Coordinates of N, CA and C in Angstrom, one line a residue:
X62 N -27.8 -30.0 -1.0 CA -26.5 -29.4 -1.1 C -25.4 -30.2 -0.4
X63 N -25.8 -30.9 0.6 CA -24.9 -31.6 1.2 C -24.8 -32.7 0.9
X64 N -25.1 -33.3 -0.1 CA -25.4 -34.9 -0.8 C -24.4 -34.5 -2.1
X65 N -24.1 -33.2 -2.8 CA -23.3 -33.0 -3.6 C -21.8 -32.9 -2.9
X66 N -21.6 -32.1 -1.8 CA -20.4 -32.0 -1.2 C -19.8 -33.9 -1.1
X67 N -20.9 -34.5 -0.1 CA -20.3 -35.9 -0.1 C -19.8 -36.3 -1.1
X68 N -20.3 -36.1 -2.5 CA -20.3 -37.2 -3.3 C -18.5 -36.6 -3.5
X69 N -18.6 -35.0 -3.4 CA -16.9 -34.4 -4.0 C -16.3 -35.1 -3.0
X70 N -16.2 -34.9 -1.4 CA -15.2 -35.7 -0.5 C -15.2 -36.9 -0.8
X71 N -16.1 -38.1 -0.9 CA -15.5 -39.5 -1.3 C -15.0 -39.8 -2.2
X72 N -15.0 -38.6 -3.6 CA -14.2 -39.6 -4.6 C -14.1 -37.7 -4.8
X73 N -12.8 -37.4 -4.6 CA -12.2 -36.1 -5.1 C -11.8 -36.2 -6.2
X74 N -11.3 -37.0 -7.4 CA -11.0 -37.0 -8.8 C -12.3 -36.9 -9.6
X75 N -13.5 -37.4 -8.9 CA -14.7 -37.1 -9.9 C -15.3 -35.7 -10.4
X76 N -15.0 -35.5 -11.6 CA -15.2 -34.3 -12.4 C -16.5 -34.0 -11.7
X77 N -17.4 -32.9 -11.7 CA -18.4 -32.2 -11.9 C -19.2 -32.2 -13.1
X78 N -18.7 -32.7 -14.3 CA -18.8 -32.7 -15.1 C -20.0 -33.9 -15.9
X79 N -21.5 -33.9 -16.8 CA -21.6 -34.7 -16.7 C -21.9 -35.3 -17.9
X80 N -22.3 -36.6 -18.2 CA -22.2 -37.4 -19.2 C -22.4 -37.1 -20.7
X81 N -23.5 -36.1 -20.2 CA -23.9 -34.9 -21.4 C -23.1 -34.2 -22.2
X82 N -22.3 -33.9 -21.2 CA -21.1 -32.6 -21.7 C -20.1 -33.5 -22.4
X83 N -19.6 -34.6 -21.3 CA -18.9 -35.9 -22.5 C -19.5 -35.8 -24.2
X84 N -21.1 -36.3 -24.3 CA -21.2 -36.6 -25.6 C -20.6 -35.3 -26.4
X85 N -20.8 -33.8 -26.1 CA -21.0 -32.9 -27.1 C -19.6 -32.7 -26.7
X86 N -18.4 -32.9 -26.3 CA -16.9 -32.8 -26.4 C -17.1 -34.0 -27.5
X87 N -17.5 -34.9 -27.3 CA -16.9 -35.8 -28.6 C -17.5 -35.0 -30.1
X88 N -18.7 -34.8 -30.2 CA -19.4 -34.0 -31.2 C -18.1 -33.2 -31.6
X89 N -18.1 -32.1 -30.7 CA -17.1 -31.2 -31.1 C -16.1 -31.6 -31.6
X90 N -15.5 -32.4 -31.3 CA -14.6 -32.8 -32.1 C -14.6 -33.5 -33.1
X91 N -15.9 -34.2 -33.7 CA -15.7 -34.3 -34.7 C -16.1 -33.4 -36.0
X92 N -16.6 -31.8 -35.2 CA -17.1 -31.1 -36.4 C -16.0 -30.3 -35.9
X93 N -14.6 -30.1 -35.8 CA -13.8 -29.4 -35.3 C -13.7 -28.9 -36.8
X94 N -13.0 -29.5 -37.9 CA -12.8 -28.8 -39.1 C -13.7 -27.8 -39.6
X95 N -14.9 -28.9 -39.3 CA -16.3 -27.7 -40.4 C -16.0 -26.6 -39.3
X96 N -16.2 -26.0 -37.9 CA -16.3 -25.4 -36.9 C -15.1 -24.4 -37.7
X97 N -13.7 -25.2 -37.9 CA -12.5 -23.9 -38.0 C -12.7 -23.6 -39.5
X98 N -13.3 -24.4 -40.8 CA -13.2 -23.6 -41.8 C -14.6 -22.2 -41.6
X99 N -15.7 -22.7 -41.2 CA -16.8 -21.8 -41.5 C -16.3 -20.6 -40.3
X100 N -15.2 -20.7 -39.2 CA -14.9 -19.3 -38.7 C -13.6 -18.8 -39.6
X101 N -13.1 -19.0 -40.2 CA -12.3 -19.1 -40.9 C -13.1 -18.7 -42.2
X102 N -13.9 -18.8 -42.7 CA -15.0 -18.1 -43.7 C -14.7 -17.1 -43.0
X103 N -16.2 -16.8 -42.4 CA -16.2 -15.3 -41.6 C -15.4 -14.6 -41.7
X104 N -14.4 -14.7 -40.9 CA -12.9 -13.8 -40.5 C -12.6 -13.6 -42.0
X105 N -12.3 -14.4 -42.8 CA -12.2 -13.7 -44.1 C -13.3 -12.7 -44.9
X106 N -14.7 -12.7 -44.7 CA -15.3 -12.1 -45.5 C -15.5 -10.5 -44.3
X107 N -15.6 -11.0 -43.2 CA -14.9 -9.8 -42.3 C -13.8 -9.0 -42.5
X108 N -12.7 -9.7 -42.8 CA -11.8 -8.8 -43.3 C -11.9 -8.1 -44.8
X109 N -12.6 -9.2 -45.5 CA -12.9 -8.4 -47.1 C -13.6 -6.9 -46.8
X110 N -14.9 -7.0 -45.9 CA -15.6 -5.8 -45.2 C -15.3 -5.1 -44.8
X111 N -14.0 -4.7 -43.8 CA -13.1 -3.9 -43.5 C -13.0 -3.3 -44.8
X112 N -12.0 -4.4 -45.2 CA -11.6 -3.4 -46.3 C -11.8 -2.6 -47.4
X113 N -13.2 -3.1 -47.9 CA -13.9 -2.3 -48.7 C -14.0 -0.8 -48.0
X114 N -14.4 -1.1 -47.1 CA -15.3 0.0 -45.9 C -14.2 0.8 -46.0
X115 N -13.2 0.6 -45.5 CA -11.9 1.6 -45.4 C -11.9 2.0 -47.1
X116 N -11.6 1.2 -47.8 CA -11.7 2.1 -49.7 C -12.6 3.2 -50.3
X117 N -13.9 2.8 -49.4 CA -14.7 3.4 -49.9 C -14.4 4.9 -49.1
X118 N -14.2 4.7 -47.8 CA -13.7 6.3 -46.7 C -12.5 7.1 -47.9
X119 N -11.7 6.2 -48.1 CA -10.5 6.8 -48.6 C -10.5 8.0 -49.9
X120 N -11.5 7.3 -50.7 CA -12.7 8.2 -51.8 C -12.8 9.3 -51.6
X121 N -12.4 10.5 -52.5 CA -12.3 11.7 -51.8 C -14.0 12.2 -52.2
X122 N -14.5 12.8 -51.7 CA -16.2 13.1 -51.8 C -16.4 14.1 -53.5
X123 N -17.1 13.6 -53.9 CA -17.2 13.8 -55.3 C -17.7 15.6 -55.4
X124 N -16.9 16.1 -56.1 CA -17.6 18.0 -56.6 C -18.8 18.0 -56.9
X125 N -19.6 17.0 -57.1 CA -20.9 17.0 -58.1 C -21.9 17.3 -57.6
X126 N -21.9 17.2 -56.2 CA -23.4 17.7 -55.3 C -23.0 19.4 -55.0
X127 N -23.8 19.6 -55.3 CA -23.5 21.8 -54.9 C -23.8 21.7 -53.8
X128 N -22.8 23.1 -53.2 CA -23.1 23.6 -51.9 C -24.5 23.7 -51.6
X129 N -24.6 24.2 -50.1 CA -25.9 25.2 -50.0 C -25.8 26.3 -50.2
X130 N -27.1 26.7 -50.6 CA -27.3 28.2 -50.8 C -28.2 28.5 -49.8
X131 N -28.1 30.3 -49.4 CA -29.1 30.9 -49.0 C -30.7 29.9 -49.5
X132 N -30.8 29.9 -50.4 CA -32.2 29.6 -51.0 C -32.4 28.1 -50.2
X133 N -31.1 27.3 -50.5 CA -31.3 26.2 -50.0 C -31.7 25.9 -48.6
X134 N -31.2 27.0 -47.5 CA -31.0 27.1 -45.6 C -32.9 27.5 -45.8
X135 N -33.6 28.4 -46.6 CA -34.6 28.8 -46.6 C -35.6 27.6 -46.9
X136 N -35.5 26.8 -47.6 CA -36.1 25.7 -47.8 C -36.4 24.8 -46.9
X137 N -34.9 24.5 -46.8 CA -34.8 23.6 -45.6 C -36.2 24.2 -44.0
X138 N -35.6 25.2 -43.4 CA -36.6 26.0 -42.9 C -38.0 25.5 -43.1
X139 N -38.1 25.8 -44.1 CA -39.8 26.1 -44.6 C -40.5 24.4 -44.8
X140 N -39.4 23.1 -45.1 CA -39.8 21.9 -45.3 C -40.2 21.3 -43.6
X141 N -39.6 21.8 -42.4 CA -39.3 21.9 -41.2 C -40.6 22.6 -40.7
X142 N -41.1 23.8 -41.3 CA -42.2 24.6 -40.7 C -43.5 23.7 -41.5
X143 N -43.3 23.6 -42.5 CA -44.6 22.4 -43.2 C -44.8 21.1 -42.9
X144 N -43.8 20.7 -42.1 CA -44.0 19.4 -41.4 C -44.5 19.2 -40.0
X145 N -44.4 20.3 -39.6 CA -45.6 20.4 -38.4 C -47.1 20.9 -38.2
X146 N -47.2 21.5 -39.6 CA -48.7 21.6 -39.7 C -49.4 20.4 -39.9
X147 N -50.4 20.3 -39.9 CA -51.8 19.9 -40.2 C -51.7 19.1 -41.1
X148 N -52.0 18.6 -42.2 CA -52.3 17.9 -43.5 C -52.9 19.0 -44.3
X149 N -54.3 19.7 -43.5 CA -54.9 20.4 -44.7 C -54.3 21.8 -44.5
X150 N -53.9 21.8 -43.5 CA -53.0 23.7 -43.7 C -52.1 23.5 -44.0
X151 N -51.4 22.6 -44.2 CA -50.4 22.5 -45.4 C -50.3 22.3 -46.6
X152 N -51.0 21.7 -46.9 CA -51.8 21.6 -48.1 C -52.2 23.0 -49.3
X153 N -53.2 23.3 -48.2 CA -53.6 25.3 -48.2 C -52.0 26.3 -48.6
X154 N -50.8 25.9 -47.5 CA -50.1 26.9 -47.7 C -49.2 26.4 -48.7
X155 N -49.2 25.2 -49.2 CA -48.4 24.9 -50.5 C -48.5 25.7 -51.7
X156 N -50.4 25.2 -52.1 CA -51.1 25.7 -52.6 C -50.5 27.2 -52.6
X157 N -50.9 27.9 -51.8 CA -50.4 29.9 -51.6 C -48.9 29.8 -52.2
X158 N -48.1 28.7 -51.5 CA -46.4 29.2 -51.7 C -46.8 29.6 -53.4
X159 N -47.3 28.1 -54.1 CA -46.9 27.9 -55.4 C -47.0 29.2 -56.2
X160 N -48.8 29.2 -55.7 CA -49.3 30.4 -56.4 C -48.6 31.8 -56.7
X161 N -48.1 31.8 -55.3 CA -47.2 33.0 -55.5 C -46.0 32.9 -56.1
X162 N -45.5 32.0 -56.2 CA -44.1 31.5 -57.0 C -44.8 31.9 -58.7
X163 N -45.4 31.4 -59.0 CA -46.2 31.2 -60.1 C -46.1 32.9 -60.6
X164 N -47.3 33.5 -60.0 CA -47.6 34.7 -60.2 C -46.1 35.7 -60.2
X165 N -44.9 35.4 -59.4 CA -43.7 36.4 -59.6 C -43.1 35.5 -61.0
X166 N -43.1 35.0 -61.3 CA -42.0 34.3 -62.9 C -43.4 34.8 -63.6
X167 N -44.9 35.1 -63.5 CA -45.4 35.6 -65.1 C -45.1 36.7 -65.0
X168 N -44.7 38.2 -64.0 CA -44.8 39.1 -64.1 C -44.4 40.0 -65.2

């Protein structure tokens, strides 16, 4: 640590900086263009994205999906209570729902 301080007191204009960082400043400048068009891409198809995104919000939500219904809240329920059984007692009580679905539409 003290062999770095020396080297800053005897020559105080000597950058910190080293030879390495020289080459890739020059690099960079020579890919400065490709560097500003390809962010310059981006930022545009960024903004294309924006903007869609906001067009599509602006869309008023289509009439074509129905409300819920009672029958629907009951469902939902019941897809909730069948998802925590078992495999085969669900299975079993599908089987029952159907049946009985079945048996009230032949009566």
């Amino acid at each position: 640590m003290t062999f770095l301080n020396d080297t800053v007191e005897r020559n105080p204009t000597t950058s910190l900086r080293s030879s390495t960082d020289d080459k890739l400043d020059d690099t960079d400048n020579e890919n400065t263009p490709k560097v500003k068009k390809k962010a310059r891409k981006k930022a545009d198809q960024h903004c294309e994205l924006t903007k869609a995104v906001l067009d599509f919000i602006k869309e008023p939500v289509s009439q074509t999906s129905p409300e819920l219904t009672g029958v629907d809240g009951f469902l939902i329920r019941l897809v909730e209570s069948l998802k925590r059984l078992p495999y085969r007692k669900r299975c079993q009580l599908e089987i029952n729902i159907l049946q009985m679905v079945y048996d009230y539409e032949n009566e």
